[in-house]
Each structure stands twice: as C-alpha cells, then as structure tokens.
Amino acid sequence: MANRHSLAMERTGQWVFSQEIPTDVIVVVGEANFSLHKFMLVAKSNHIRKMILESKEADLAKINLSDIPGGPEIFEKAAKFCYGVNFEITVHNVAALRCAAEYLQMTDKYCDNNLAGRTEDFLSQVALTTLSGALVVLKSCEDLLPMAEDLKIVQRCVEIASAKACVEANFPSRSPPNWWTEELTILDINFFEKIITSMKSRGAKGLTLASAIITYTERSLRDLVRDHSGNGIKSSDSSDSDLRTRQRDLLESIVTLLPSDKSAFPINFLCCLLRTAIFLRAENRCKHELEKRISLILEHVTVDDLLVLSFTYDGERLFDLESVRRIVSGFVEKEKNVAVFNAGDFKEVCSTAMQRVAKTVDAYLGEIATYGDLSISKFNGIANLVPKVARKVDDDLYRAIDIYLKAHPNLDEIEREKVCSVMDPLKLSYEARVHASQNKRLPVQIVLHALYYDQLKLRSGADDHKTPDAITTRNQLQADVSLVKENEALRTELLKMKMYIQDMQKSSGPTQGTSSKVTSARKPTFFSSVSKTLGKLNPFKHGISKDTSNLDDGMLDLTKPRRRRFSIS
C-alpha cells in the first residue's frame, strides 16, 4: 500500500512540477499526500473552493479529503482531470470516478464539460452497453455504497444486466449457452440477489433462475457444495469461525432466492445444500425449507443423494438422521393427501412414485446399517415411515436387516426381534425365504414364519416362483394356529376324563366288576368319536393323535400327550 502511494505521489509530482509554478496546498487522502495548486483545483471542484473560502486560516496549506470515494488512486485521476492531464476511464474505475466527481462537486453545473459529465457519457455509451461491462461496474460499486446507490449507478447496472441476462438465457449469443451465469458469479450476494429479483420481475423462467443460482452457489461455496470428498474438512471445522459465519449467511441468503417451481432444481443439488446447511448449523427455517423442497420431488432421489445428507464430509460418522426422517415423512404425507383428493384408499393402492421411494429407502437403510452408532430405534423409525403396502416384496428391507444384524452381533433375541419387526416374512421372495430359513442371525420366530409359508405352498400345490397373496396366507396362518390351540384344549379335556375314569376304577372293588365292565364297554364309544373328530381337525397330516377306541379296563395309557409346536419337520 505504501509503495503504491509513493508511486502515485511520484507520478503526481512529475506532471505538477511541469507547471513550473510552486505548489501551495497539500491534499491528504488517507496515507498519501499530494502537493498541488489551489487555483487548478478550484477551477474544477466546487467542494475544494468552499473549503478554502470557509477556512479560518488566512492561507490554507493542507486539505484533508480522506473520505473521498475510491481513495488516493481515484483522487489522483480527479486531480489530473483538473490539470488537464489525460488518463484512461475504464469499466473498473468509472463508477468510482463518478462518485468522486459528485463528492468534489465537479459537475457541469459548476464547470462545463466537467468530470461528472465525462463519466456519465462513458457509462451510458460504453460501460452499460454489454452484460459483462454492466456487471464489472456493478462489482466496483460494492466499495462505493451508499453513494453509488444515491447516484442510481447500482440501479442502472442491475436493470441493464438483468435485461441482457434474460435475453441471453432465451437467445444465447455465444457458447456455452449458460456463459452468462458464470459472469454473475463475480458479484457480492447482495447485488446477485438484486439481479435475480429483477429477472423474476421480468418473467424469467424458474429453470433460468435455477441455472444462475446453481452456478453462483457452486462457485461461492465450492469446498462445501461441489467437493463431495470432503478432503481437508473435519467436523470441527463447522465452528463459528469468521469464514464459516460468512458461509452460513451466504447459504441462508441463497435459499431465500430459490424460485417456487419445485422442478427447477435437481434433487442432488438440494441435498448438497441441505448437507451444507446442517454442517454450517444454519437456522432451522433454512433447513426446513430445503427439506420441504426435497420431499416434494423425493421420487427422483437416489441412494447416493440420501447418503450425502447422512454423513459428515469426512465420512467418519453419521449426521443426525432427523432430516432424512422429516423428508420421507413429508413425502408420504403428500402421497396420502393426493390419494384422498383422488378419492382413493392409500392403504390399498400406492402410486408408482411411492413404490420407487420405498425401494430407495430400503437400499439406503442397507448402506447405513453397517455403522455401529445407528440405534435400533433410528433404523426402525426410518423403515416404518414407508407404508407396508408400498413394498411389493420385502427383499431389500430383509437385506438391510441382515446387514444390520451382522454389523451388530451383540444384540439379544428380543432386540433382534425388534429389528425384524419392520419386515413381513410372508412378503419375501422364494430366494429370500430360502436364505432366511438358513440365516442363523434371524430370530427363531422369523425363520419359522418363512418355513411355514413354504409348507403352506407345498400343501396347496402352489408354484414356488409365484408369491401368493400375503393377506390370504396370513389369514390362513392365523386360522391354523387357532385350530392348533383348540386341538390342544380338547386333548387336555380328554386327558382329564381318562384320569377321572382311572380313579373311579381304582376306588371300585371286585363287587362292582360287572358294573365297571359295562361302564368301560360304553365309555370307549364316546372317546372314540371325540378322538376321530380331533383327528379331522388336526392340520398336520403327519401328526400323531391318541386313539381311544381300544381302551379297556386294565390297559389305560395315562402318559400325557406331547404338545407339538407347529413345525414343518
């Protein structure tokens, strides 16, 4: 900075001393001092003239202009203009020169063909005739506020840039067609917001605005949005450093600019934005807006998109999965409302979009199941969000459960049953049932369901490669289980009766032998009929039932019948 100021003073000295008249005033601008002539400055600048006239000093020798827009470099050019020395006006300095001219009151009202008029001509005839020129001028106004706004320079640049951007979006003048979106990335977020707002008012399409916003975001938050590898980014980097604070403010401003068109943005971009919002600890309002937008188009999501939301940049640990849960929940709720609106029953019929999301969620569960810090409640919570009717088969969910059980080998039987409770064993394919029947990680109950299902198919002569209706099979299973329980109850009553008869026989003496024989001759007829009825009720073809048709007085079998769990062995 000091070298630049000394060079400016040296250059100023060269053209000032060429006048061969001693200088009589020193103009101080920041750290730079300019030795100049009062009469040359007063001829063009009404502000300097007033300062000299209003000074209490008889001979004012020093003037402080440190607050001039543009600093020493721009004042040097303004002084050269006062001395009639040529210098170049460019798109980079024209806004600063215009503001300096206003500050120094170097207007045509004070002197014809003054600096203000010259800069206005350059703005209208050169700088603001192209999109690139307007954006460069607008960029230079960032350090000239609020004067640049008061002089309508910012407004003019925004109007011209937005108009030309809309034209380029519809009728590209060069290749690639979206070159204009790269041009917008030089702007500060506040000016970029003005451009987008102006384009909206001009009727720009959502896809056009989205293209500009995506390019701007990827350029401004490159290490967070575009770099998915997370190299060099650790979880601790999300602390409230100045950089992260600026990035958080920038992200929140970008989210407010998103157009309402739900199909304007690809879902992977929205997922990257949400992951960035979580990492930067953005406001809940910002995160919920992104979650809502993702849930509206969740049928287009991929497993990788959901994984982007779930892990830290370094991939070392899981984020809080609440965002994923809210997104899936919002999509399911939307599908329910659509079904009700269409006078349908969501419990019976699911849309193709819902089935696609169910398959993606099951595959996603399989990917995150390997992480040890994933609790059963979180795993089941996400799995249960998907309606059961949305899954034609539960093979993908079974795969996720198997991975989870393998990654968590210390779970007890009850915990493993909790994990498996989200799956319907009757909706597994033949191959999955074969695998489940041999899977030692599964609870016994699940294995029995799979085996019993296959036995029912064999008994009914069904084709193994066709999956029967799960509801019908479940009803049949419940009926058979109820029949087994009823059979067991009747067996118990029969045993009690047999024991009662034995007690009667022991208590009666030889004098009642004839009566006992008559009784024993009549009773077997009743028990025989009951036994035959039980045999018909028995659902197991190979089961063994006690037949009492051959009971006689001295040969009663009092052994308790063995209770048999339903088995396919």
XYZ file of C-alpha atoms in Angstrom:
569
model
C 0.000 0.000 0.000
C 2.801 2.420 0.949
C 4.680 1.663 -2.287
C 1.539 2.334 -4.337
C 1.004 5.672 -2.580
C 4.647 6.723 -3.066
C 4.400 5.867 -6.753
C 1.211 7.929 -7.002
C 2.940 10.883 -5.366
C 5.942 10.491 -7.670
C 3.730 10.416 -10.772
C 1.759 13.392 -9.474
C 4.964 15.301 -8.875
C 6.045 14.753 -12.475
C 3.021 16.436 -14.016
C 2.608 19.031 -11.245
C 6.191 20.311 -11.356
C 5.957 20.541 -15.095
C 3.779 23.589 -14.496
C 6.904 25.430 -13.217
C 4.823 27.073 -10.513
C 5.386 26.253 -6.829
C 2.622 24.277 -5.143
C 0.641 25.997 -2.428
C -1.540 23.270 -0.903
C -1.141 19.699 0.255
C -4.142 17.403 -0.184
C -4.171 14.500 2.279
C -6.009 11.323 1.154
C -5.501 8.532 3.647
C -1.769 7.916 3.877
C -0.985 9.739 0.638
C -0.101 13.442 0.357
C -0.487 15.383 -2.911
C 1.298 18.720 -3.400
C -0.935 20.724 -5.751
C -2.006 24.205 -6.823
C -5.142 25.729 -5.361
C -6.148 27.620 -8.461
C -6.071 24.438 -10.605
C -8.289 22.534 -8.152
C -10.717 25.377 -7.527
C -11.314 25.776 -11.258
C -12.982 22.348 -11.427
C -14.017 21.443 -7.861
C -16.653 23.482 -6.079
C -16.092 21.432 -2.912
C -12.420 22.419 -2.619
C -13.340 26.042 -3.392
C -15.816 26.061 -0.482
C -13.257 24.509 1.864
C -10.727 27.228 1.050
C -13.277 30.036 1.341
C -14.752 28.779 4.578
C -11.379 28.092 6.192
C -10.481 30.198 9.234
C -6.842 30.112 8.220
C -5.689 33.009 6.155
C -3.698 30.790 3.868
C -4.975 27.215 3.940
C -1.977 24.982 3.259
C -3.466 21.494 3.872
C -6.773 19.923 2.879
C -7.914 16.548 4.128
C -10.007 14.548 1.655
C -9.526 11.074 3.193
C -13.207 10.196 2.841
C -13.302 10.658 -0.930
C -14.801 7.587 -2.695
C -12.120 5.450 -4.329
C -9.269 6.627 -2.130
C -5.903 8.027 -3.293
C -5.906 6.338 -6.708
C -9.208 7.902 -7.750
C -8.270 11.316 -6.329
C -5.088 11.221 -8.391
C -7.176 10.825 -11.562
C -9.545 13.588 -10.464
C -6.560 15.883 -9.873
C -5.169 15.018 -13.299
C -8.519 15.985 -14.790
C -8.231 19.339 -13.013
C -4.792 19.798 -14.541
C -5.927 18.663 -17.980
C -3.719 15.578 -17.964
C -5.067 12.625 -19.943
C -5.934 9.372 -18.185
C -7.997 6.349 -19.082
C -11.568 5.839 -17.920
C -12.475 2.131 -17.777
C -15.358 -0.044 -16.633
C -13.343 -0.735 -13.483
C -12.919 2.889 -12.375
C -15.824 4.766 -13.960
C -18.186 4.246 -11.003
C -15.536 5.447 -8.535
C -14.739 8.469 -10.720
C -18.439 9.312 -10.923
C -18.761 9.154 -7.149
C -15.553 11.174 -6.656
C -16.846 13.791 -9.076
C -20.025 14.048 -7.036
C -18.047 14.278 -3.808
C -15.758 17.022 -5.195
C -18.750 18.718 -6.857
C -17.037 18.506 -10.221
C -20.333 18.824 -12.111
C -21.355 20.583 -15.287
C -23.369 22.996 -13.161
C -20.110 24.339 -11.743
C -17.979 23.993 -14.863
C -18.837 22.910 -18.386
C -17.644 19.507 -19.568
C -16.638 18.541 -16.054
C -15.651 15.127 -14.685
C -19.218 14.144 -13.754
C -20.431 14.644 -17.311
C -17.471 12.772 -18.773
C -18.080 9.729 -16.556
C -21.832 9.773 -17.287
C -21.108 9.708 -21.007
C -18.775 6.735 -20.578
C -21.354 4.847 -18.515
C -24.173 5.249 -20.993
C -22.145 4.931 -24.214
C -19.607 2.256 -23.271
C -19.810 0.537 -19.878
C -23.513 -0.239 -19.746
C -23.901 -1.422 -23.328
C -22.861 -5.020 -22.560
C -23.701 -7.545 -19.869
C -20.074 -8.016 -18.860
C -19.483 -4.267 -18.651
C -22.568 -3.688 -16.517
C -21.547 -6.463 -14.133
C -17.995 -5.140 -13.748
C -19.315 -1.655 -12.967
C -21.791 -3.158 -10.500
C -18.998 -5.140 -8.868
C -16.960 -1.943 -8.407
C -19.908 -0.331 -6.624
C -19.527 -2.705 -3.664
C -16.974 -0.321 -2.090
C -18.826 2.837 -3.105
C -22.037 2.473 -1.104
C -24.231 4.291 -0.346
C -23.189 6.986 -2.834
C -23.332 4.598 -5.805
C -26.962 3.855 -4.932
C -27.786 7.513 -4.403
C -26.456 8.270 -7.891
C -28.579 5.394 -9.329
C -25.477 3.667 -10.657
C -26.397 0.391 -8.922
C -29.986 0.543 -10.142
C -28.952 1.195 -13.735
C -26.445 -1.650 -13.689
C -28.983 -4.081 -12.219
C -31.672 -3.210 -14.757
C -29.367 -3.489 -17.740
C -27.631 -6.658 -16.516
C -30.907 -8.449 -15.706
C -32.433 -7.490 -19.060
C -29.422 -8.711 -21.005
C -29.226 -11.911 -18.913
C -32.854 -12.729 -19.758
C -32.094 -12.210 -23.448
C -29.014 -14.430 -23.261
C -30.985 -17.151 -21.474
C -33.529 -17.279 -24.306
C -31.265 -16.409 -27.254
C -27.620 -17.247 -26.451
C -25.113 -15.171 -28.371
C -22.090 -17.322 -27.606
C -21.098 -20.789 -26.482
C -21.624 -22.326 -23.979
C -25.218 -21.096 -23.757
C -25.049 -20.533 -19.996
C -21.911 -18.382 -20.143
C -23.828 -15.511 -18.594
C -24.298 -17.436 -15.339
C -20.525 -17.509 -14.887
C -20.430 -13.741 -15.334
C -22.822 -13.273 -12.402
C -20.509 -15.123 -10.009
C -18.226 -12.077 -9.615
C -20.936 -10.266 -7.682
C -21.469 -9.958 -3.969
C -24.529 -11.866 -2.698
C -26.461 -8.610 -2.165
C -26.008 -7.494 -5.774
C -26.597 -11.026 -7.041
C -29.890 -11.022 -5.154
C -30.854 -7.750 -6.864
C -30.142 -9.296 -10.270
C -32.233 -12.418 -9.559
C -35.107 -10.330 -8.173
C -35.060 -8.119 -11.262
C -35.036 -11.175 -13.542
C -38.042 -12.576 -11.684
C -39.933 -9.323 -12.229
C -39.139 -9.580 -15.933
C -40.775 -13.005 -16.083
C -37.673 -15.188 -16.218
C -38.437 -18.920 -16.044
C -37.662 -20.950 -12.948
C -35.114 -23.055 -14.810
C -33.308 -19.897 -15.935
C -33.083 -18.577 -12.391
C -32.088 -22.006 -11.094
C -29.222 -22.201 -13.582
C -27.830 -18.894 -12.332
C -28.285 -19.812 -8.661
C -26.633 -23.228 -9.052
C -23.593 -21.760 -10.790
C -23.297 -18.981 -8.212
C -23.613 -21.400 -5.291
C -21.067 -23.855 -6.655
C -18.599 -21.030 -7.198
C -19.196 -19.280 -3.853
C -19.315 -22.429 -1.680
C -17.015 -24.572 -3.774
C -15.448 -26.558 -0.920
C -18.845 -27.371 0.593
C -21.183 -27.918 -2.361
C -19.028 -29.235 -5.177
C -16.331 -31.168 -3.280
C -18.139 -34.291 -2.065
C -14.927 -35.954 -0.994
C -14.644 -33.633 1.982
C -10.844 -33.512 1.738
C -9.479 -31.321 4.470
C -12.880 -30.706 6.082
C -13.399 -32.075 9.552
C -16.449 -31.928 11.752
C -14.736 -29.402 13.992
C -14.411 -27.031 11.041
C -18.082 -26.139 11.382
C -17.336 -23.995 14.441
C -18.287 -20.349 14.368
C -15.137 -19.036 12.709
C -15.388 -15.899 10.602
C -15.230 -17.962 7.417
C -17.997 -20.358 8.479
C -20.144 -17.460 9.666
C -19.848 -15.755 6.271
C -20.599 -19.032 4.517
C -23.658 -19.607 6.689
C -25.017 -16.125 5.939
C -24.334 -16.664 2.248
C -26.144 -20.018 2.211
C -29.191 -18.654 4.020
C -29.392 -15.781 1.535
C -29.178 -18.209 -1.409
C -32.005 -20.356 -0.016
C -34.286 -17.313 0.143
C -33.691 -16.778 -3.586
C -34.855 -20.236 -4.684
C -37.830 -19.966 -7.070
C -41.073 -21.674 -6.100
C -41.027 -24.036 -9.088
C -40.449 -27.435 -7.456
C -38.890 -28.963 -10.574
C -36.432 -26.119 -11.158
C -33.572 -27.662 -9.178
C -32.124 -31.182 -9.438
C -32.596 -33.069 -6.196
C -28.888 -33.798 -5.779
C -28.198 -30.035 -5.659
C -30.861 -29.560 -2.990
C -29.389 -32.443 -0.985
C -25.940 -30.846 -1.171
C -27.399 -27.545 0.021
C -29.116 -29.254 2.954
C -25.956 -31.127 3.923
C -24.117 -27.778 3.837
C -26.831 -26.186 5.972
C -26.511 -28.973 8.545
C -22.727 -28.692 8.565
C -22.771 -24.891 8.945
C -25.512 -25.068 11.594
C -27.825 -22.844 9.612
C -31.148 -21.662 11.006
C -33.953 -24.212 11.264
C -36.031 -22.124 8.873
C -33.375 -22.571 6.192
C -33.069 -26.348 6.754
C -36.821 -26.920 6.854
C -37.274 -25.048 3.571
C -34.740 -27.326 1.886
C -36.298 -30.438 3.438
C -39.705 -29.388 2.147
C -38.371 -28.886 -1.375
C -36.621 -32.274 -1.368
C -39.718 -34.105 -0.113
C -41.791 -32.657 -2.972
C -39.610 -34.408 -5.567
C -38.391 -37.349 -3.492
C -39.373 -39.855 -6.190
C -36.271 -38.679 -8.106
C -33.901 -39.250 -5.187
C -31.099 -41.795 -5.349
C -29.370 -43.680 -2.582
C -26.279 -41.511 -3.062
C -28.374 -38.371 -2.581
C -29.665 -39.620 0.764
C -26.160 -40.677 1.784
C -24.949 -37.134 1.052
C -27.377 -35.951 3.735
C -26.418 -38.632 6.219
C -22.653 -38.397 6.637
C -20.149 -35.769 7.632
C -17.801 -34.507 4.930
C -15.006 -36.770 6.113
C -17.397 -39.762 6.092
C -16.363 -40.697 9.627
C -19.766 -40.529 11.312
C -23.462 -40.152 10.711
C -25.200 -36.808 10.892
C -28.433 -36.548 12.804
C -30.876 -38.558 10.683
C -33.829 -36.342 11.602
C -33.614 -34.517 8.279
C -33.964 -37.772 6.335
C -36.859 -38.799 8.559
C -38.687 -35.485 8.015
C -38.125 -35.640 4.262
C -39.536 -39.166 3.884
C -42.383 -38.368 6.271
C -43.284 -35.254 4.279
C -43.346 -37.207 1.028
C -45.575 -39.948 2.494
C -47.960 -37.319 3.854
C -48.121 -35.680 0.432
C -48.917 -39.018 -1.196
C -51.684 -39.655 1.324
C -53.241 -36.272 0.582
C -53.089 -36.942 -3.157
C -54.768 -40.325 -2.664
C -57.567 -38.758 -0.600
C -58.008 -35.987 -3.157
C -58.356 -38.607 -5.897
C -60.973 -40.460 -3.818
C -58.652 -43.423 -3.399
C -57.577 -45.542 -0.456
C -53.911 -45.110 0.396
C -53.940 -48.336 2.448
C -54.786 -50.420 -0.599
C -53.095 -48.700 -3.532
C -49.775 -46.851 -3.699
C -48.504 -44.697 -6.513
C -45.502 -45.637 -8.611
C -43.606 -42.757 -7.000
C -44.274 -44.164 -3.518
C -43.083 -47.617 -4.569
C -39.928 -46.121 -6.048
C -39.216 -44.189 -2.843
C -39.818 -47.339 -0.766
C -37.208 -49.223 -2.777
C -34.729 -46.347 -2.439
C -35.271 -46.067 1.327
C -34.699 -49.821 1.790
C -31.479 -49.640 -0.199
C -30.445 -46.582 1.832
C -31.025 -48.485 5.070
C -28.752 -51.207 3.776
C -25.980 -48.648 3.275
C -26.174 -47.048 6.722
C -26.841 -50.320 8.583
C -23.118 -51.053 8.900
C -22.497 -48.105 11.237
C -22.295 -49.100 14.868
C -23.772 -45.850 16.194
C -27.060 -46.438 14.333
C -29.595 -47.376 17.012
C -32.484 -49.792 16.532
C -34.989 -47.003 17.092
C -33.495 -44.860 14.320
C -33.243 -47.812 11.941
C -36.833 -48.882 12.588
C -38.029 -45.283 12.605
C -36.967 -44.719 9.007
C -38.113 -48.178 7.850
C -41.575 -47.711 9.356
C -42.094 -44.385 7.581
C -42.694 -46.272 4.341
C -46.224 -47.769 4.223
C -46.146 -51.553 4.099
C -48.398 -51.563 1.045
C -45.685 -49.654 -0.851
C -43.424 -52.714 -0.744
C -44.466 -55.473 -3.124
C -41.720 -57.650 -1.687
C -39.563 -57.085 1.378
C -36.326 -58.449 -0.088
C -34.461 -55.119 0.040
C -35.642 -54.500 3.584
C -34.581 -58.043 4.555
C -31.141 -57.371 3.103
C -30.861 -54.170 5.199
C -31.957 -56.048 8.329
C -29.449 -58.813 7.701
C -26.657 -56.263 7.274
C -27.706 -54.523 10.477
C -27.732 -57.786 12.447
C -24.333 -58.721 11.045
C -22.887 -55.307 11.975
C -24.395 -55.521 15.490
C -23.609 -59.097 16.619
C -24.196 -58.430 20.334
C -27.964 -57.964 20.062
C -30.056 -60.364 22.153
C -33.113 -62.260 20.900
C -35.587 -59.544 21.885
C -33.525 -56.805 20.180
C -33.197 -58.895 17.033
C -36.955 -59.397 17.025
C -37.371 -55.605 17.280
C -35.168 -55.096 14.245
C -37.090 -57.732 12.286
C -40.473 -56.358 13.327
C -40.407 -53.874 10.425
C -40.352 -56.734 7.915
C -43.192 -59.009 6.802
C -41.733 -62.534 6.375
C -44.685 -63.507 4.197
C -43.673 -60.901 1.580
C -40.232 -62.355 0.905
C -39.441 -63.896 -2.450
C -38.659 -67.611 -2.710
C -34.907 -66.974 -2.822
C -35.084 -64.648 0.203
C -37.127 -67.194 2.167
C -34.582 -69.904 1.414
C -31.838 -67.588 2.656
C -33.855 -66.609 5.740
C -34.574 -70.239 6.659
C -30.808 -70.832 6.890
C -29.881 -67.467 8.449
C -28.628 -68.018 11.993
C -28.716 -64.276 12.724
C -32.512 -64.125 12.467
C -34.799 -64.773 15.443
C -36.426 -68.221 15.529
C -39.880 -66.741 15.012
C -38.913 -65.213 11.658
C -37.343 -68.457 10.466
C -40.469 -70.395 11.413
C -42.668 -67.960 9.515
C -40.570 -68.393 6.393
C -40.584 -72.183 6.672
C -44.294 -72.405 7.462
C -45.079 -70.215 4.460
C -43.269 -72.616 2.151
C -45.071 -75.601 3.700
C -48.430 -73.971 3.026
C -47.457 -73.505 -0.584
C -46.390 -77.111 -0.895
C -49.613 -78.340 0.666
C -51.703 -76.172 -1.634
C -49.674 -77.159 -4.699
C -48.712 -73.536 -5.400
C -45.895 -72.626 -7.699
C -42.757 -71.704 -5.756
C -41.880 -68.963 -8.167
C -45.144 -67.080 -7.673
C -45.695 -65.123 -4.495
C -49.204 -65.818 -3.110
C -51.263 -63.052 -1.683
C -49.715 -62.220 1.681
C -53.009 -61.258 3.334
C -54.668 -64.558 2.368
C -51.676 -66.522 3.606
C -51.579 -64.605 6.867
C -55.274 -65.278 7.455
C -54.728 -68.973 6.764
C -51.807 -68.992 9.184
C -53.901 -67.402 11.907
C -56.749 -69.878 11.298
C -54.375 -72.825 11.536
C -52.769 -71.518 14.698
C -56.243 -71.071 16.228
C -57.121 -74.639 15.228
C -53.976 -75.970 16.856
C -54.824 -74.185 20.102
C -58.357 -75.586 20.042
C -56.990 -79.072 19.419
C -54.655 -78.771 22.387
C -57.506 -77.659 24.634
C -59.582 -80.704 23.624
C -56.621 -83.001 24.279
C -56.336 -81.557 27.765
C -60.027 -82.208 28.473
C -59.661 -85.760 27.164
C -56.714 -86.400 29.475
C -58.682 -85.160 32.470
C -61.551 -87.541 31.590
C -59.208 -90.503 31.273
C -57.646 -89.731 34.653
C -61.097 -89.459 36.198
C -62.065 -92.907 34.842
C -58.885 -94.418 36.260
C -59.640 -93.023 39.705
C -63.153 -94.454 39.515
C -61.821 -97.888 38.582
C -59.325 -97.927 41.467
C -61.919 -96.894 44.027
C -64.495 -99.509 42.913
C -63.943 -103.056 44.328
C -64.428 -106.534 42.764
C -68.087 -106.446 43.788
C -68.616 -103.788 41.153
C -66.684 -105.625 38.451
C -69.745 -106.256 36.373
C -70.774 -102.618 36.561
C -67.237 -101.483 35.674
C -67.200 -103.727 32.662
C -70.486 -102.331 31.485
C -69.236 -98.776 32.036
C -65.946 -99.450 30.275
C -67.847 -101.056 27.440
C -69.959 -97.955 26.936
C -67.393 -95.160 27.502
C -64.992 -96.045 24.695
C -67.694 -95.290 22.165
C -67.790 -91.623 23.277
C -63.999 -91.210 23.453
C -63.552 -92.925 20.148
C -65.853 -90.445 18.439
C -64.060 -87.463 20.075
C -60.682 -88.820 19.005
C -61.846 -89.259 15.437
C -63.152 -85.688 15.401
C -59.814 -84.394 16.712
C -58.022 -86.291 14.018
C -60.029 -84.459 11.377
C -59.303 -81.072 12.980
C -55.547 -81.677 13.110
C -53.918 -79.513 10.417
C -50.714 -81.545 10.424
C -51.061 -84.573 8.216
C -48.215 -86.405 9.896
C -49.184 -85.528 13.471
C -49.836 -88.306 15.985
C -53.101 -88.372 17.923
C -54.137 -90.748 20.643
C -56.917 -93.097 19.551
C -59.051 -94.307 22.486
C -61.089 -96.822 20.553
C -59.208 -99.775 22.077
C -59.317 -98.653 25.706
C -60.137 -101.371 28.190
C -60.218 -101.534 31.967
C -56.674 -102.541 32.716
C -54.749 -101.083 29.748
C -55.308 -97.300 30.012
C -52.374 -95.216 28.713
C -52.070 -92.359 31.203
C -48.990 -90.791 29.613
C -49.536 -87.033 28.993
C -49.761 -86.352 25.248
C -46.768 -84.452 23.957
C -47.542 -80.861 22.964
C -46.206 -80.200 19.496
C -45.233 -76.764 18.243
C -46.295 -76.328 14.679
C -43.325 -77.446 12.662
C -42.590 -78.422 9.117
C -40.039 -81.043 10.061
